[in-house]
Tab-separated table of C-alpha atoms in Angstrom:
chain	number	residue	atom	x	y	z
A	1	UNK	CA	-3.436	-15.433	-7.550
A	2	UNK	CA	-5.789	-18.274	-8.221
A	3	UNK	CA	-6.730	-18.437	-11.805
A	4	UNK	CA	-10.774	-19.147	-11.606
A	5	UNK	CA	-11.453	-15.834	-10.211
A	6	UNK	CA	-13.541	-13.977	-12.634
A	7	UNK	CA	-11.491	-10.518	-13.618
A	8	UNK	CA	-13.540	-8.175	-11.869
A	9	UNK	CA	-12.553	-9.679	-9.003
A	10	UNK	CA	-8.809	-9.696	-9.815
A	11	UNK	CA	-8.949	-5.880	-10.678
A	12	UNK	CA	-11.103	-5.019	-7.576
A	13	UNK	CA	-8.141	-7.185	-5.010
A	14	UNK	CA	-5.369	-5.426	-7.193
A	15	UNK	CA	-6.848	-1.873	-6.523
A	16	UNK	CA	-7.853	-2.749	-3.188
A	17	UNK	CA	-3.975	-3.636	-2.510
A	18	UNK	CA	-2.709	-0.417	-4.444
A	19	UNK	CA	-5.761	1.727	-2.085
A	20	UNK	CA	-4.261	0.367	0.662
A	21	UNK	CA	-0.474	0.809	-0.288
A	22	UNK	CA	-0.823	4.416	-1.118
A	23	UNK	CA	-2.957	5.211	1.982
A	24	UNK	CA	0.677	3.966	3.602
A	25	UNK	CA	-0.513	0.731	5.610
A	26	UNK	CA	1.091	-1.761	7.193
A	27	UNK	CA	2.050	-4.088	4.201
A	28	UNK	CA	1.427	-7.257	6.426
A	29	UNK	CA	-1.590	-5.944	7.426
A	30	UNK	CA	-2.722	-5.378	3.753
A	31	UNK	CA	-1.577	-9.192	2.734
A	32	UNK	CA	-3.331	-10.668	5.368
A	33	UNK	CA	-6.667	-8.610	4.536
A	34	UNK	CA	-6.271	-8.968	0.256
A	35	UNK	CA	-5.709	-12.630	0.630
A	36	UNK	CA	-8.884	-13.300	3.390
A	37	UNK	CA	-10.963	-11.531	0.679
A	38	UNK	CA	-9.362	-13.432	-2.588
A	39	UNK	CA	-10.391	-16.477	-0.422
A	40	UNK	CA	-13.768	-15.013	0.124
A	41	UNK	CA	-14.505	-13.885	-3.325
A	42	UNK	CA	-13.199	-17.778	-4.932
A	43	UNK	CA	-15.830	-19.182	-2.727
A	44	UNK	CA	-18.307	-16.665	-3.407
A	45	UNK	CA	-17.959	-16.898	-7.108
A	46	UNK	CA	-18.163	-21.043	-7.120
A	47	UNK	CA	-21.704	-19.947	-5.740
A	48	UNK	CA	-22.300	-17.824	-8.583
A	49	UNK	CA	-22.367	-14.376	-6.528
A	50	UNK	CA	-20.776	-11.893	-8.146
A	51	UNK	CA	-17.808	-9.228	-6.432
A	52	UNK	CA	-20.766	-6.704	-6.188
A	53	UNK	CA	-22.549	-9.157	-4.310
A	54	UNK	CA	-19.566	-8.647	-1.265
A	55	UNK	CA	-18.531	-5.658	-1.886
A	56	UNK	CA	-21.589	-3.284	-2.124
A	57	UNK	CA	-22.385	-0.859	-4.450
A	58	UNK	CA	-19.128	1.693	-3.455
A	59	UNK	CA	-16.176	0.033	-4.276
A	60	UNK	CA	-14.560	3.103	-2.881
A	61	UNK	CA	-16.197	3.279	0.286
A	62	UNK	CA	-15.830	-0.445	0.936
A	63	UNK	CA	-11.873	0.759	0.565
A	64	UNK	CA	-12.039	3.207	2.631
A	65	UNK	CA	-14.165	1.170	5.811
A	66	UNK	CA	-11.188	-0.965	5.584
A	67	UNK	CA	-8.655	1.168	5.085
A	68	UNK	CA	-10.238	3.337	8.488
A	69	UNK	CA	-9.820	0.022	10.458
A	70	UNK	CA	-6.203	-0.760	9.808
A	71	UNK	CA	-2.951	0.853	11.421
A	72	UNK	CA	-1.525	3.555	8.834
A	73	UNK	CA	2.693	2.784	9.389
A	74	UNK	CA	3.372	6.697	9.550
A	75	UNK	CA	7.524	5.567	9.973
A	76	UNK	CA	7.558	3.310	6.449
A	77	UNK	CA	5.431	6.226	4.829
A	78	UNK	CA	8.621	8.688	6.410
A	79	UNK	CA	11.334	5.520	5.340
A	80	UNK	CA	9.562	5.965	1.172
A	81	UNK	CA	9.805	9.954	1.562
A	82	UNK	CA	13.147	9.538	2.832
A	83	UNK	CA	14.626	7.404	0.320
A	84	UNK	CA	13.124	8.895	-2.352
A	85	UNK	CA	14.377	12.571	-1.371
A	86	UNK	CA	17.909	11.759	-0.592
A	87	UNK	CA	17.918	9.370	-3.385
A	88	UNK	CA	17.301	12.322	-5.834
A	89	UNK	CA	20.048	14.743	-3.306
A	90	UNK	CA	22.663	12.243	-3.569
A	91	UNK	CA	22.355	11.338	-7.717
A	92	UNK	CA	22.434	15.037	-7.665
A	93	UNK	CA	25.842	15.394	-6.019
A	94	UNK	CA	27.316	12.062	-7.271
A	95	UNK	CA	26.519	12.756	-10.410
A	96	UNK	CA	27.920	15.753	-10.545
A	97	UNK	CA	30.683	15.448	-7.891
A	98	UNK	CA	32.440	13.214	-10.801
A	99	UNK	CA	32.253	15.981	-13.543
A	100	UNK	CA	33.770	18.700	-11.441
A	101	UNK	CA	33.633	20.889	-8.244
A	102	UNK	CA	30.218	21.097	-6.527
A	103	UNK	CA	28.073	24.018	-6.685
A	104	UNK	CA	24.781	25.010	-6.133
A	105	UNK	CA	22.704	28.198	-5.823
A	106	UNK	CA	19.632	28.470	-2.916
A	107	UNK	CA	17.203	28.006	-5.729
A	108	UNK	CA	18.504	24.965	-7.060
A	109	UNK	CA	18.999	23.405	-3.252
A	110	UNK	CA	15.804	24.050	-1.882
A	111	UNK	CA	13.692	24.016	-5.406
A	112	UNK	CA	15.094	20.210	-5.838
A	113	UNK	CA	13.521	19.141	-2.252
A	114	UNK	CA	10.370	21.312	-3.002
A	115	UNK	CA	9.802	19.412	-6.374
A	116	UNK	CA	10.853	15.804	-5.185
A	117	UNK	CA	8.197	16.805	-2.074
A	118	UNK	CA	5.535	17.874	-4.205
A	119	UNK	CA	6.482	14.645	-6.873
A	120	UNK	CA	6.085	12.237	-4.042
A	121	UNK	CA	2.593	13.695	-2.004
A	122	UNK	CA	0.822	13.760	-6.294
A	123	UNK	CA	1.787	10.733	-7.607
A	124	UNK	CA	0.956	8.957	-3.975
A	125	UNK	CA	-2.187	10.515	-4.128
A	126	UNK	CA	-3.028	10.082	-7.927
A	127	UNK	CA	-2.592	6.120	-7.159
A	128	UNK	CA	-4.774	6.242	-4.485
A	129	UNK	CA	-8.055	8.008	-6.679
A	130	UNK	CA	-7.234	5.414	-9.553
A	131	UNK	CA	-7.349	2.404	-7.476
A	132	UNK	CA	-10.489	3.418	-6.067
A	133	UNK	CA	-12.050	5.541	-9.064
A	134	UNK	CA	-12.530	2.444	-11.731
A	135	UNK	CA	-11.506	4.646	-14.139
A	136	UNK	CA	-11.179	3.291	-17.819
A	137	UNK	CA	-8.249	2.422	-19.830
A	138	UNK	CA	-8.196	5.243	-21.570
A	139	UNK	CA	-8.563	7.685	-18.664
A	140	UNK	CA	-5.728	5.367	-16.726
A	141	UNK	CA	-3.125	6.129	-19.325
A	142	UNK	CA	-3.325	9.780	-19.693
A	143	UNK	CA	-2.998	10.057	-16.113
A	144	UNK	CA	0.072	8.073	-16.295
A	145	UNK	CA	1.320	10.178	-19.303
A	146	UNK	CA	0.410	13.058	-17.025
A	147	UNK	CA	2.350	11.477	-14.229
A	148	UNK	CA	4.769	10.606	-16.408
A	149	UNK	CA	5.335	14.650	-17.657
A	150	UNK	CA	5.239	16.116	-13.893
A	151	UNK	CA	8.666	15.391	-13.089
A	152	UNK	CA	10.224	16.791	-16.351
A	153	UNK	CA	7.915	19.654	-16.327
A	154	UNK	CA	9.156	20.662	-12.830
A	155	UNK	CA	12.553	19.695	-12.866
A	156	UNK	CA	12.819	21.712	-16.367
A	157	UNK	CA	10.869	24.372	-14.534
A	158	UNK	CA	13.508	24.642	-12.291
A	159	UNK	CA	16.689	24.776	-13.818
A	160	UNK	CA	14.885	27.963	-15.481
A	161	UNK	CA	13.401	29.433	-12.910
A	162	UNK	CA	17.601	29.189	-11.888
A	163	UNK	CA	18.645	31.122	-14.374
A	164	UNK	CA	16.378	33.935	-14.170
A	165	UNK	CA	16.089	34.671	-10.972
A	166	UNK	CA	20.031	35.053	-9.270
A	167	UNK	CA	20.418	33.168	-5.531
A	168	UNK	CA	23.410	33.003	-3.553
A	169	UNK	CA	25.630	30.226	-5.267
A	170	UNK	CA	27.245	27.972	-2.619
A	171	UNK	CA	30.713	26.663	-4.714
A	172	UNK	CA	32.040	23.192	-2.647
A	173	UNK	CA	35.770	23.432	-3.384
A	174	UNK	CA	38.192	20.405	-4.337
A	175	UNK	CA	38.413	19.340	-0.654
A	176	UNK	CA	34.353	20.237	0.076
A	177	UNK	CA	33.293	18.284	-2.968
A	178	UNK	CA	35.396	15.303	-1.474
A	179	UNK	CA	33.992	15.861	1.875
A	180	UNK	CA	30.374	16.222	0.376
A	181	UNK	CA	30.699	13.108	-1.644
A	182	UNK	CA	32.266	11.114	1.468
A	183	UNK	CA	29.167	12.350	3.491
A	184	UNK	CA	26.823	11.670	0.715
A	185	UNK	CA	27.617	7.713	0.526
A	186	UNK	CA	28.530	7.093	4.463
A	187	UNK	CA	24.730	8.426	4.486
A	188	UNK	CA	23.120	6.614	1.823
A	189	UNK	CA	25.306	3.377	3.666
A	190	UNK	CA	23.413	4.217	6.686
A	191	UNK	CA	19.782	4.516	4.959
A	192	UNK	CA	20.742	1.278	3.492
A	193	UNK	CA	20.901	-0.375	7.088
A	194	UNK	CA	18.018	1.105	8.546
A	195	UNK	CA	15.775	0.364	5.484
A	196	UNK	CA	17.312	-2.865	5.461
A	197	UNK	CA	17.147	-2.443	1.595
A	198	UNK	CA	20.104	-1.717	-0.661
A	199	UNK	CA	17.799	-0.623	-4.078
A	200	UNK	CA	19.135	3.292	-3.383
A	201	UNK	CA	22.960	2.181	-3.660
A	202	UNK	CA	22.910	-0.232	-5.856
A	203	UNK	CA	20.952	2.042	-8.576
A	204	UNK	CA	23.167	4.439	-8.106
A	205	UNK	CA	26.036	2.558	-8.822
A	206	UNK	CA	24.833	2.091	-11.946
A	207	UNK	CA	23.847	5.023	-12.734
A	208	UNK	CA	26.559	7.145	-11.762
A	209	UNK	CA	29.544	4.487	-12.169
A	210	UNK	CA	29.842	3.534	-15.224
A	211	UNK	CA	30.144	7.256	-16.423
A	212	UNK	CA	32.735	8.033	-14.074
A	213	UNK	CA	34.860	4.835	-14.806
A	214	UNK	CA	34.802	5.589	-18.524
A	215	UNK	CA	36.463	9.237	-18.079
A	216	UNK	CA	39.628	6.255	-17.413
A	217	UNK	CA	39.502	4.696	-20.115
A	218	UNK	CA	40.384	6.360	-23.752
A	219	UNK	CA	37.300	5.938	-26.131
A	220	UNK	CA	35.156	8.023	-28.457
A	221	UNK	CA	33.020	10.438	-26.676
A	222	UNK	CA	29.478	8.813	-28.636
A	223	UNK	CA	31.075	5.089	-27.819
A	224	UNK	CA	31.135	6.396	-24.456
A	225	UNK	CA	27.672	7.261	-24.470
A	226	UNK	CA	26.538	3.862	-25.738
A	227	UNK	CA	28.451	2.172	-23.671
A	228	UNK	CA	27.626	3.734	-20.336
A	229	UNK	CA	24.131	3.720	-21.123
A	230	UNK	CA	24.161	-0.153	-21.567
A	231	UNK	CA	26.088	-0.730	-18.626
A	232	UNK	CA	23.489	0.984	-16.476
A	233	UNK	CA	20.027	0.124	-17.933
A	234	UNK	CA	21.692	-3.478	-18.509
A	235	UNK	CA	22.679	-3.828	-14.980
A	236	UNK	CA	19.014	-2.100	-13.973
A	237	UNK	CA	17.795	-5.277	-15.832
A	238	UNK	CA	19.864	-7.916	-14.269
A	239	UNK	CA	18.972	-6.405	-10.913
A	240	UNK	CA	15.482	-6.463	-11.315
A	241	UNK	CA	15.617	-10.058	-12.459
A	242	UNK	CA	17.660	-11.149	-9.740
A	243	UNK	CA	15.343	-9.809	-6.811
A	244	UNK	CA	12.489	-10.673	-8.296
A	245	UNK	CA	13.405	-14.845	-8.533
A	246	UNK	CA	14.955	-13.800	-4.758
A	247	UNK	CA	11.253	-12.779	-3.587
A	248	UNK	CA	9.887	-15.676	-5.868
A	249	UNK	CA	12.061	-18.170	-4.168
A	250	UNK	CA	11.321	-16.535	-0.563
A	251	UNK	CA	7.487	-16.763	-1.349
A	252	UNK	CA	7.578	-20.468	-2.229
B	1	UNK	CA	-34.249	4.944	9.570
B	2	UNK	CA	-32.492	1.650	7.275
B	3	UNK	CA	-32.176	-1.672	8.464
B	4	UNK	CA	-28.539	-0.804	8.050
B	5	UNK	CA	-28.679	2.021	9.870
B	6	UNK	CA	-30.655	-0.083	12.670
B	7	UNK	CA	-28.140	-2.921	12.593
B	8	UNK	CA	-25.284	-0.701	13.274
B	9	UNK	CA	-25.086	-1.632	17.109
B	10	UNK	CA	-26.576	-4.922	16.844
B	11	UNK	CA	-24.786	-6.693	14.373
B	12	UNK	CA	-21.166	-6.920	16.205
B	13	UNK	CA	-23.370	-8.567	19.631
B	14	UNK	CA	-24.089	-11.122	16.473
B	15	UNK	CA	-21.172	-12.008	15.200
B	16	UNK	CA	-19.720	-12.607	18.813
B	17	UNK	CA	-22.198	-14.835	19.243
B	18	UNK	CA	-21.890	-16.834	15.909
B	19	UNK	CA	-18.114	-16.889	16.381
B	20	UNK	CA	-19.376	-18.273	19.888
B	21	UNK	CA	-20.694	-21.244	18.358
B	22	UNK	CA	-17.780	-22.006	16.953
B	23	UNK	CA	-14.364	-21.176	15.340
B	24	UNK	CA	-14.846	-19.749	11.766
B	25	UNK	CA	-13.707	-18.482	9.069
B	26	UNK	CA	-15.032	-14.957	6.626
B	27	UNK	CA	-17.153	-16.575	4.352
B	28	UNK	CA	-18.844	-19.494	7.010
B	29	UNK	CA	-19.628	-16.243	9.289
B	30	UNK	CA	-21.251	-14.253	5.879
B	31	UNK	CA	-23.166	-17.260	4.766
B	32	UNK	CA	-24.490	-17.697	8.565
B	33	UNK	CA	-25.636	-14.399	9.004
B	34	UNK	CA	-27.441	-14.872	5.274
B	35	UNK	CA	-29.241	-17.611	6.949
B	36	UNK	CA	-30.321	-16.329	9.984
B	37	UNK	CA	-32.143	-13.317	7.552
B	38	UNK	CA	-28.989	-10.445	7.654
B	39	UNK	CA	-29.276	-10.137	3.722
B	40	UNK	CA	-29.640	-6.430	3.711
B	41	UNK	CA	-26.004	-5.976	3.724
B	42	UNK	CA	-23.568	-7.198	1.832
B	43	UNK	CA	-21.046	-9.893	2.609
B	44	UNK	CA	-17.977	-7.989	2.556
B	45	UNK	CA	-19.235	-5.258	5.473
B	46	UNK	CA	-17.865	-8.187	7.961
B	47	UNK	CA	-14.285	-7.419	7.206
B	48	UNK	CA	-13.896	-3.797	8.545
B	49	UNK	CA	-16.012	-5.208	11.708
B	50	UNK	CA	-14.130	-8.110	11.997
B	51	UNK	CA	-10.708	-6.031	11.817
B	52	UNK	CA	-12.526	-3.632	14.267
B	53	UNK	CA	-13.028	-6.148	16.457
B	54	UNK	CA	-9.453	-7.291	16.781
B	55	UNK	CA	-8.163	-4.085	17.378
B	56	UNK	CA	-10.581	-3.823	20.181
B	57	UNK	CA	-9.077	-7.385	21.985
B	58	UNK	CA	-12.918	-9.063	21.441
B	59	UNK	CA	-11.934	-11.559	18.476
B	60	UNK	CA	-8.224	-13.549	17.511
B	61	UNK	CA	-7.632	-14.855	14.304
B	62	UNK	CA	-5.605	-17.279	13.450
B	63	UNK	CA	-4.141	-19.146	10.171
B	64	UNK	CA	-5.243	-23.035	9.541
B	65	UNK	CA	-4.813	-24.990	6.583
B	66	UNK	CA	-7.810	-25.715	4.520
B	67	UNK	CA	-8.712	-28.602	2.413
B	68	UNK	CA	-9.251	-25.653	-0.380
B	69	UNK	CA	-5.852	-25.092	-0.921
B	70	UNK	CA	-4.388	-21.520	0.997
B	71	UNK	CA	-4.370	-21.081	4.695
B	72	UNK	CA	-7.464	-19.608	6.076
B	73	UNK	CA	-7.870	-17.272	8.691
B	74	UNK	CA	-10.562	-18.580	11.738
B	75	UNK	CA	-12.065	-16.065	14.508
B	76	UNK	CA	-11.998	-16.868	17.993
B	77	UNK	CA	-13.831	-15.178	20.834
B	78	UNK	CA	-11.349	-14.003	23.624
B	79	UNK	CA	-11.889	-13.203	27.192
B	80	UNK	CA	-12.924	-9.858	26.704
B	81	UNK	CA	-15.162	-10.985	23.663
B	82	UNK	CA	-17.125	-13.362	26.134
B	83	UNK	CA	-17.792	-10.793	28.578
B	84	UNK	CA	-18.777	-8.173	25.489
B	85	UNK	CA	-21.476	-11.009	24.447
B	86	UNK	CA	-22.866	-11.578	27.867
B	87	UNK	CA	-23.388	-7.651	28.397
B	88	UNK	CA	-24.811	-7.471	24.820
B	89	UNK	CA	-27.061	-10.554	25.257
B	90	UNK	CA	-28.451	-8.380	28.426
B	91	UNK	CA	-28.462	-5.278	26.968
B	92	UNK	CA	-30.426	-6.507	23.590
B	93	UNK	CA	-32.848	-8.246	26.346
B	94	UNK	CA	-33.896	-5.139	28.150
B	95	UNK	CA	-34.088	-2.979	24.453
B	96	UNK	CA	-35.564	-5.797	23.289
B	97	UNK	CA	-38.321	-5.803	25.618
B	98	UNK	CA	-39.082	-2.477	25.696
B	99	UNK	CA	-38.883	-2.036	22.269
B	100	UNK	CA	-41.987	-4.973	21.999
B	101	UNK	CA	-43.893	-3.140	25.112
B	102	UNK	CA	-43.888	0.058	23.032
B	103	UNK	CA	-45.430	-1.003	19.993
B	104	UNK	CA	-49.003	-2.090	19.948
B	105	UNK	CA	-48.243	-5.966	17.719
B	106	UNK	CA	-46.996	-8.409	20.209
């Protein structure tokens, strides 16, 4: 982003981008359009016209003309949901897969896709009013605190709503747990190919690794703690870093 | 009734025909239609009608390198946009004319 835009300007191609994100379209659709109106708006402004002066009095509704124009991509909206809901599934079973035998009751199986359903659809939507809303700071970060609560809240919710109200437990067995956590990985292999993204694996690696290689090795239980935790959030880190110089580089 | 509201059909038969002219890029085709008097709207309503008009096979953009630094994106009339602009230029024509016959100022 050119510096010598004024910072209304920034903030308005920055919500415009997040609008158009969360309203799921195409993302080359939405760099082409954010960078024709960054161009646009630099040339504007050396005129001394302001971003009100192209955009109108709506911010909002100029999002939304644009947004009506351009081709929603309903199958990378469906690849997000996807990842993110069998992302959640299979940290579920990993995780617990390497503490002991499987089980779960109805409640727990179809509560866990209910809330990760209901997690994605509000905070998809809750981007899309803020980046059109101009809300102020303040406002902003309550509804991220807010955001921030929603999964806790419900996932809490759940686990005891579990234990008062008694659903058919489905137990996995030595050999099912196996088979389940066989299935589990050949499937989040395959979403890896056809997203042509390996974030889902790769976090879960870390997360669910370094935990399960240190039942091996014969430390103190709070030394295990520590150092699992800084394997994972360390690793987190490093990957982060890594793709982001990668998309750096590729963007040069 | 708005000027807006009354430039609604008109203003994509204008922009084929500025594009016409010549190959050009968002801003050129803004400040244009600022000179030729279009200042009721503002400058950014050209983007959902120029994206409109792609999908609808009447405009092509495409990327060139400015002096400015990033590539820009230029409009080009196609085939189909031609034969929109000679309908419109007829069409506008006719209204046009009736539109003057109607009213008692000439």
């Amino acid at each position: 982003m050119m510096v010598d835009l004024s910072r209304k300007s920034q903030s308005f191609l920055e919500n415009l981008r997040l609008y158009l994100i969360s309203s799921g379209k195409e993302e080359k659709e939405i760099h082409s359009i954010v960078e024709e109106l960054e161009d646009h708006l630099i040339e504007a402004e050396a005129r001394g016209k302001t971003v009100d002066h192209i955009v109108g009095d709506s911010p909002k509704e100029y999002m939304k003309q644009l947004s009506n124009e351009m081709n929603t991509n309903t199958s990378s909206l469906f690849k997000v949901i996807m990842i993110i809901l069998f992302g959640a599934l299979s940290f579920s079973i990993l995780t617990n897969a390497g503490k002991d035998e499987l089980s779960y009751s109805l409640l727990e199986m179809i509560g866990t896709v209910a809330v990760s359903l209901v997690l994605i659809l509000s905070i998809g939507s809750v981007f899309k009013y803020m980046a059109a809303a101009n809300l102020s700071k303040r406002k902003e970060y309550a509804l991220y605190y807010l955001m921030g609560m929603l999964p806790i809240v419900l996932f809490v919710g759940l686990i005891y709503l579990n234990r008062l109200i008694e659903t058919p437990i489905f137990t996995f067995g030595r050999y099912g747990t196996m088979i389940a956590v066989i299935v589990t990985l050949g499937f989040l292999i395959g979403l890896s190919f056809w997203s042509k993204t390996w974030v889902v694996l790769i976090m879960l690696a870390l997360l669910v690794l370094p935990d399960y290689l240190l039942t091996f090795i014969d430390v103190q239980p709070s030394t295990e703690v520590v150092l699992s935790s800084s394997i994972t959030f360390g690793g987190i880190a490093i990957y982060l870093l890594l793709t982001h110089r990668m998309t750096k580089q590729q963007s040069n | 009734m708005s000027t807006t509201q009354m430039l609604k059909g008109i203003i994509d038969g204008c922009i084929l025909a500025i594009i016409h002219e010549k190959e050009i890029y968002g801003y050129e085709l803004a400040e244009k239609l600022e000179q030729y008097g279009f200042d009721s709207f503002s400058e950014g309503t050209i983007y959902p009608l120029l994206l409109r008009m792609q999908k609808e096979e009447l405009i092509v953009s495409t990327l060139k390198k400015s002096t400015a630094g990033p590539k820009r994106k230029y409009y080009s009339l196609t085939q189909k946009g031609e034969e929109e602009l000679q309908q419109f230029i007829s069409r506008w024509s006719k209204l046009q004319s009736s539109v003057n016959s109607v009213l008692p100022l000439k």
